[in-house]
Coordinates of C-alpha atoms and ligand atoms in Angstrom, one line a residue:
M1 CA 96.6 98.1 115.0
T2 CA 93.1 96.5 114.5
A3 CA 92.8 95.1 111.0
D4 CA 91.0 97.6 108.8
N5 CA 90.1 100.2 111.3
L6 CA 89.4 103.5 109.5
F7 CA 90.0 107.1 110.2
I8 CA 87.8 109.3 108.0
A9 CA 88.7 113.0 107.7
G10 CA 85.9 114.9 105.9
A11 CA 83.4 112.4 107.4
T12 CA 80.7 115.0 107.4
G13 CA 80.9 115.7 103.7
H14 CA 78.7 114.3 100.9
T15 CA 81.1 111.5 100.2
G16 CA 82.5 111.1 103.8
R17 CA 79.2 110.4 105.4
E18 CA 78.4 107.7 102.9
L19 CA 81.8 106.1 103.6
V20 CA 81.1 106.2 107.4
R21 CA 77.7 104.5 106.8
L22 CA 79.0 101.8 104.4
A23 CA 82.1 101.1 106.5
S24 CA 79.9 100.7 109.7
E25 CA 77.5 98.5 107.8
A26 CA 80.5 96.3 106.9
K27 CA 81.3 96.1 110.6
L28 CA 84.6 97.8 110.2
P29 CA 85.8 99.9 113.3
T30 CA 85.2 103.4 111.9
L31 CA 86.4 106.7 113.3
A32 CA 84.5 109.6 111.8
H33 CA 86.5 112.8 112.3
V34 CA 84.4 115.9 112.9
R35 CA 86.0 119.3 113.7
P36 CA 85.4 120.1 117.4
D37 CA 83.9 123.6 116.5
S38 CA 81.3 122.0 114.2
P39 CA 77.9 123.6 115.1
K40 CA 76.4 120.1 114.3
L41 CA 78.9 118.1 116.4
D42 CA 76.1 116.5 118.5
E43 CA 74.0 115.7 115.5
W44 CA 77.0 114.0 113.9
R45 CA 77.6 112.0 117.1
D46 CA 74.0 110.9 117.0
L47 CA 73.9 110.0 113.3
F48 CA 77.3 108.3 113.2
G49 CA 76.7 106.6 116.6
S50 CA 73.5 105.2 115.1
Y51 CA 75.5 103.6 112.3
G52 CA 77.9 102.1 114.9
A53 CA 80.8 104.5 114.2
T54 CA 82.7 106.6 116.7
V55 CA 83.2 110.3 116.3
N56 CA 86.7 111.7 116.8
D57 CA 86.8 115.5 117.3
T58 CA 90.6 116.1 117.4
P59 CA 91.2 119.8 116.5
W60 CA 93.0 120.6 113.2
N61 CA 96.4 121.0 114.9
E62 CA 99.3 118.9 113.8
E63 CA 100.5 117.9 117.3
A64 CA 97.0 117.0 118.4
L65 CA 96.4 115.0 115.3
R66 CA 99.7 113.2 115.6
S67 CA 98.9 112.2 119.2
S68 CA 95.3 111.1 118.4
L69 CA 96.5 109.0 115.4
R70 CA 99.2 107.4 117.5
S71 CA 96.7 106.2 120.1
L72 CA 94.1 105.2 117.5
A73 CA 96.6 103.5 115.1
P74 CA 94.3 103.4 112.0
A75 CA 95.1 101.0 109.2
I76 CA 93.6 103.3 106.6
V77 CA 93.3 107.1 106.7
F78 CA 90.8 108.7 104.3
A79 CA 91.3 112.4 103.4
L80 CA 88.0 113.6 101.8
L81 CA 88.2 117.3 102.7
G82 CA 87.6 120.3 100.7
T83 CA 86.0 123.7 100.7
T84 CA 84.2 125.6 97.9
R85 CA 84.5 129.2 96.8
T86 CA 81.2 130.1 98.5
R87 CA 82.0 128.3 101.8
A88 CA 85.6 129.7 101.9
K89 CA 84.3 133.2 101.5
R90 CA 81.7 132.8 104.2
E91 CA 84.1 131.1 106.6
S92 CA 86.8 133.7 106.0
T93 CA 84.4 136.4 107.0
T94 CA 83.1 134.6 110.1
H95 CA 86.5 133.5 111.4
G96 CA 88.5 136.6 110.2
T97 CA 91.2 134.4 108.6
T98 CA 91.9 133.4 105.0
I99 CA 90.1 130.2 104.2
N100 CA 90.7 129.0 100.6
Y101 CA 91.7 125.9 98.7
E102 CA 95.3 126.3 99.7
A103 CA 94.4 126.4 103.4
I104 CA 91.8 123.6 103.5
D105 CA 92.1 121.3 100.5
Y106 CA 95.9 121.4 100.6
G107 CA 96.8 122.7 104.1
L108 CA 94.6 120.4 106.2
T109 CA 95.2 117.3 104.0
A110 CA 98.9 117.9 104.2
M111 CA 98.7 118.3 107.9
L112 CA 96.9 115.0 108.2
F113 CA 99.4 113.3 105.9
R114 CA 102.4 114.6 107.9
A115 CA 100.7 113.4 111.2
A116 CA 99.9 110.0 109.7
S117 CA 103.5 109.7 108.4
T118 CA 104.8 109.6 112.0
L119 CA 102.9 106.4 113.0
P120 CA 105.0 103.4 113.8
Q121 CA 102.7 101.2 111.6
P122 CA 102.3 103.2 108.4
P123 CA 98.6 103.4 107.4
R124 CA 97.3 103.5 103.9
F125 CA 96.5 107.1 103.0
V126 CA 93.5 107.3 100.6
Y127 CA 93.1 110.8 99.1
L128 CA 90.1 112.0 97.2
S129 CA 91.5 114.2 94.5
S130 CA 89.8 115.1 91.2
T131 CA 89.8 114.1 87.6
G132 CA 92.0 116.4 85.5
V133 CA 94.9 116.9 87.9
P134 CA 97.8 117.4 85.5
A135 CA 101.3 115.9 85.8
D136 CA 102.9 119.3 85.8
E137 CA 102.2 122.2 88.1
P138 CA 98.9 123.8 87.0
Q139 CA 98.9 127.6 86.7
P140 CA 95.5 129.2 86.6
S141 CA 93.3 127.1 88.9
S142 CA 93.8 127.3 92.6
Y143 CA 91.5 124.3 93.0
M144 CA 93.6 122.1 90.8
H145 CA 96.8 123.6 92.2
A146 CA 95.8 122.5 95.7
R147 CA 95.1 119.0 94.5
W148 CA 98.3 118.8 92.4
K149 CA 100.3 119.8 95.5
V150 CA 98.7 117.1 97.7
E151 CA 99.3 114.5 95.0
Q152 CA 103.0 115.5 94.8
L153 CA 103.3 115.3 98.6
L154 CA 101.9 111.8 98.5
L155 CA 104.0 110.6 95.6
A156 CA 107.2 111.7 97.4
G157 CA 106.1 110.7 100.9
P158 CA 106.7 107.7 103.1
L159 CA 103.2 106.3 103.3
P160 CA 101.5 103.8 101.0
Y161 CA 98.9 106.0 99.3
T162 CA 96.0 105.7 96.9
I163 CA 95.0 108.8 94.9
V164 CA 91.4 108.7 93.7
R165 CA 90.3 111.1 90.9
P166 CA 86.6 111.2 90.5
S167 CA 84.6 113.4 88.1
F168 CA 81.5 115.3 89.4
I169 CA 80.1 113.8 92.6
A170 CA 76.3 113.9 92.4
G171 CA 73.6 112.1 94.4
P172 CA 70.9 113.4 96.6
G173 CA 71.3 114.9 100.1
R174 CA 73.8 117.7 99.7
D175 CA 73.6 120.1 102.6
E176 CA 74.1 123.1 100.3
P177 CA 72.6 122.7 96.9
R178 CA 75.2 123.3 94.3
A179 CA 73.2 124.3 91.2
G180 CA 76.4 124.8 89.2
E181 CA 77.7 121.3 89.9
R182 CA 74.3 119.7 89.4
V183 CA 73.8 121.4 86.0
G184 CA 77.4 120.8 85.1
A185 CA 77.0 117.1 85.8
L186 CA 73.8 116.9 83.8
L187 CA 75.2 118.8 80.9
I188 CA 78.4 116.8 80.8
D189 CA 76.6 113.4 81.2
G190 CA 74.4 114.4 78.3
A191 CA 77.3 115.5 76.1
L192 CA 79.2 112.3 77.0
S193 CA 76.3 110.1 76.0
V194 CA 76.4 111.7 72.6
A195 CA 80.2 111.3 72.6
A196 CA 79.9 107.6 73.5
V197 CA 77.6 107.0 70.5
L198 CA 80.1 108.8 68.3
G199 CA 82.9 106.6 69.5
G200 CA 84.3 108.6 72.5
R201 CA 83.8 105.8 75.0
R202 CA 87.0 106.4 76.9
L203 CA 86.2 110.1 77.3
S204 CA 82.6 109.3 78.3
R205 CA 83.8 106.8 81.0
R206 CA 86.3 109.3 82.4
Y207 CA 84.1 112.3 82.8
R208 CA 80.7 110.8 83.6
S209 CA 79.5 111.9 87.0
T210 CA 79.3 109.5 89.9
T211 CA 77.2 109.5 93.1
N212 CA 78.5 109.8 96.7
T213 CA 77.2 106.3 97.4
A214 CA 79.0 104.7 94.4
L215 CA 82.1 106.7 95.2
A216 CA 82.1 105.7 98.8
T217 CA 81.6 102.1 97.9
A218 CA 84.6 102.3 95.6
L219 CA 86.7 104.1 98.2
L220 CA 86.1 101.3 100.7
R221 CA 87.0 98.6 98.2
I222 CA 90.1 100.4 97.0
G223 CA 91.3 101.4 100.5
R224 CA 91.2 97.8 101.7
D225 CA 92.7 96.2 98.6
P226 CA 96.5 95.9 99.0
S227 CA 97.0 95.8 95.2
M228 CA 95.7 99.4 95.0
S229 CA 98.6 100.7 97.2
R230 CA 100.8 103.4 95.5
R231 CA 98.2 103.7 92.7
I232 CA 96.3 106.6 91.1
V233 CA 92.7 105.5 90.3
E234 CA 91.0 107.5 87.5
S235 CA 87.3 108.0 87.5
E236 CA 86.6 105.4 84.8
D237 CA 88.0 102.7 87.2
L238 CA 85.8 103.7 90.1
R239 CA 82.7 102.0 88.7
Ligands
NAP301 N1 81.9 117.7 94.4 C1 82.4 117.3 93.3 O1 81.8 117.2 92.3 C2 83.9 116.8 93.4 C3 84.5 116.3 92.2 C4 85.8 115.9 92.3 C5 86.5 116.0 93.5 N2 85.9 116.5 94.6 C6 86.6 116.6 95.9 O2 86.3 115.5 96.7 C7 86.4 115.9 98.1 C8 85.0 115.5 98.8 O3 84.0 116.1 98.1 P1 82.5 116.2 98.7 O4 81.7 116.9 97.7 O5 82.2 114.9 99.3 O6 82.8 117.2 99.9 P2 81.9 118.1 100.8 O7 80.5 117.6 100.9 O8 82.0 119.5 100.3 O9 82.5 118.0 102.3 C9 83.7 118.6 102.5 C10 84.3 118.2 103.9 O10 85.4 119.0 104.1 C11 85.2 119.6 105.5 N3 85.7 121.0 105.5 C12 85.3 122.0 104.6 N4 85.9 123.1 105.0 C13 86.5 122.9 106.2 C14 87.2 123.7 107.1 N5 87.4 125.0 107.0 N6 87.8 123.1 108.2 C15 87.7 121.8 108.4 N7 87.0 120.9 107.6 C16 86.4 121.5 106.5 C17 83.7 119.5 105.7 O11 83.6 119.6 107.2 P3 82.4 120.4 107.8 O12 81.1 119.6 107.6 O13 82.7 120.5 109.3 O14 82.3 121.7 107.2 C18 83.3 118.2 105.1 O15 83.6 117.1 105.9 C19 86.7 117.4 98.1 O16 88.1 117.5 98.2 C20 86.3 117.8 96.7 O17 86.9 118.9 96.3 C21 84.6 116.9 94.6

């Protein structure tokens, strides 16, 4: 195992690509995972290659992932994956299979965790969850339910983990503009500024939006800090 070599699943996402850039900038050996059927695989190879990172295109198959991870022996595995309702609907239609939070946000993250759990040198598993994941099983929200299930898996599993729970992730450069998230972040940040003035500073710190760059910076710091192992990091501690 090379000290601090990283495997980043969800590398093509808004947060993941910043983590790839920042880790490469810090001269850490960085493996950016891109699904092999990505229509932009060559573009990702060019971009991540220009940063100094290496693209890994192992298919989302447990045996294949296990075998790749064994040969790569990462010290830290980042799980930054997730779909959205709009994407899930579109991909379900295109692929003729059910794509949803259960299949992607839980299913693929759990697959990665199981594969990483078989490594002789256990890597740190850093999981990007979300603020508001409850201690008990949430009923109505399939988004929260998927995150709660992953968190339970990590808490009971064999790997040293870090669970990171950000609030809204803003910042320029999203591939698909998410008007709802942008407006939500603006409204919440505005309301929280008022709450802070009125004394709700803790509430304000927890739910204020972050940017993909600030979050990736925090993920890199937290992932490499041994004292953050087996910890849940709330959004107010990410700044
Ligand atoms: N956005 C927010 O405000 C917010 C707040 C709290 C927590 N979070 C959570 O934080 C995580 C990262 O968020 P983000 O906004 O940075 O993510 P994002 O930009 O939406 O990126 C999602 C990543 O997941 C991958 N992915 C999606 N569907 C997939 C599929 N069917 N098969 C394989 N890979 C797939 C994407 O790969 P491709 O590029 O190949 O599609 C991409 O790398 C997510 O779990 C999200 O739910 C987000």
